[in-house]
Amino acid sequence: MNRKIAVVGSNMMDLVTYIDRMPAKGETVEAPDFAIGFGGKGANQAVAAARLGSQVAMVTCVGDDVFGPQVRANLDANGIDTTHVRTVAGTASGVAPIFVEPDGENAILIVKGANGALAPSDVDAAAGTLRAASAILLQLEVELETVYHTVAFGAREGITTILNPAPAHPDLDIARLAGLDWFCPNESELALLTGLPTDSDAAVIAAARSLIERGIGNVVVTLGGRGARRITADCVTEIAPVAVSPVDTTGAGDAFIGSFAHFLGTGLEANDALGRAACYAALSITRRGTQTSYATPQELDTFLSAQARA
Ligand code: RIB
């Protein structure tokens, strides 16, 4: 069992507006509520894994603005190793204006800011920390070269790598992800990244297999209310959906990946780890915010017991 996890990637300040509806172009609409929170797909993954009890280290960049020290302090407060958090002079921290509708669905803009400065050299500087990890988690809110470099490092060193290809980047070069262990898109990301349809189960499987043929070990496609599918070269496993009443879906994908890495590290078999991660992500959407919505192990146990009784 190795409970050490490393995250190479992004952090953001989330500027969350809870809206009744999106304004049309040129229109001004009053919204009922606003909150500032800590987010970024990378930091969210890190916090989810740490909250569940993993030892987490984060390799990321912050700006030298008012948000940089706050982001660093938040990672510290969550028990995350910030040795490899670099402050970039003359650069703003990443921010994400987010709009959450009454049904819990969200729309997100990201401004990468300092995240854009995270470089392969930052990964090399953290090599000792990364080598000690059972898994390295990645997303696409940093430069693609940094992602390719980290995947190659993981493959060379025999460390499990898990990539959430969000936000989907049309220039992502699948050939340079050869050796990646887990690729976890949603349906629309899978369609964009493969150029293949994903409008049926058979199409999703075919699109996922096109990635496996190019050197990726496992593809986990999240399908919203229909759960998820794990697709390998010779097997398709259904991860059952978990029914909840959504309040705010922001960060659910990050909760899924961060908790999946945690459960894998505790020694759970991969399909069981995915099932448990689906429950963790579902619980997160019953609460507002991203990192604020991530449960402790005790809260997860209570949720799992209630699910078992239902
Ligand atoms: O996945 C949710 C996250 O996407 C938010 O926290 C926001 O910062 C963006 O990175």
PDB file of C-alpha atoms in Angstrom, residues 9-12 60-63 86 88 91-94 111-120 122 141-146:
ATOM      1  CA  GLY A   9      -0.976  20.764 -12.643  1.00  0.00           C
ATOM      2  CA  SER A  10      -3.213  23.690 -11.998  1.00  0.00           C
ATOM      3  CA  ASN A  11      -4.657  25.767  -9.234  1.00  0.00           C
ATOM      4  CA  MET A  12      -7.218  28.560  -9.615  1.00  0.00           C
ATOM      5  CA  THR A  60       2.212  23.910  -9.523  1.00  0.00           C
ATOM      6  CA  CYS A  61       2.784  27.645 -10.070  1.00  0.00           C
ATOM      7  CA  VAL A  62       1.100  30.628  -8.451  1.00  0.00           C
ATOM      8  CA  GLY A  63       1.318  34.322  -9.297  1.00  0.00           C
ATOM      9  CA  ARG A  86       6.678  27.991  -7.500  1.00  0.00           C
ATOM     10  CA  VAL A  88       6.115  33.304 -10.844  1.00  0.00           C
ATOM     11  CA  THR A  91       2.306  37.041 -13.268  1.00  0.00           C
ATOM     12  CA  ALA A  92      -1.252  36.770 -11.992  1.00  0.00           C
ATOM     13  CA  SER A  93      -2.521  33.577 -10.387  1.00  0.00           C
ATOM     14  CA  GLY A  94      -5.000  31.440 -12.308  1.00  0.00           C
ATOM     15  CA  VAL A 111      -7.582  32.176 -17.147  1.00  0.00           C
ATOM     16  CA  LYS A 112      -4.426  30.095 -16.706  1.00  0.00           C
ATOM     17  CA  GLY A 113      -2.191  32.897 -15.416  1.00  0.00           C
ATOM     18  CA  ALA A 114       0.845  31.446 -13.599  1.00  0.00           C
ATOM     19  CA  ASN A 115      -0.296  27.892 -14.402  1.00  0.00           C
ATOM     20  CA  GLY A 116       0.933  28.579 -17.926  1.00  0.00           C
ATOM     21  CA  ALA A 117       4.481  28.831 -16.561  1.00  0.00           C
ATOM     22  CA  LEU A 118       4.563  25.282 -15.144  1.00  0.00           C
ATOM     23  CA  ALA A 119       7.353  23.743 -17.193  1.00  0.00           C
ATOM     24  CA  PRO A 120       9.074  20.385 -17.706  1.00  0.00           C
ATOM     25  CA  ASP A 122       9.456  22.051 -12.619  1.00  0.00           C
ATOM     26  CA  GLU A 141      -4.875  23.521 -17.465  1.00  0.00           C
ATOM     27  CA  VAL A 142      -1.092  23.735 -17.950  1.00  0.00           C
ATOM     28  CA  GLU A 143       1.111  23.597 -21.049  1.00  0.00           C
ATOM     29  CA  LEU A 144       0.815  20.352 -23.003  1.00  0.00           C
ATOM     30  CA  GLU A 145       4.631  19.941 -23.080  1.00  0.00           C
ATOM     31  CA  THR A 146       4.572  19.700 -19.272  1.00  0.00           C
TER      32      THR A 146
END
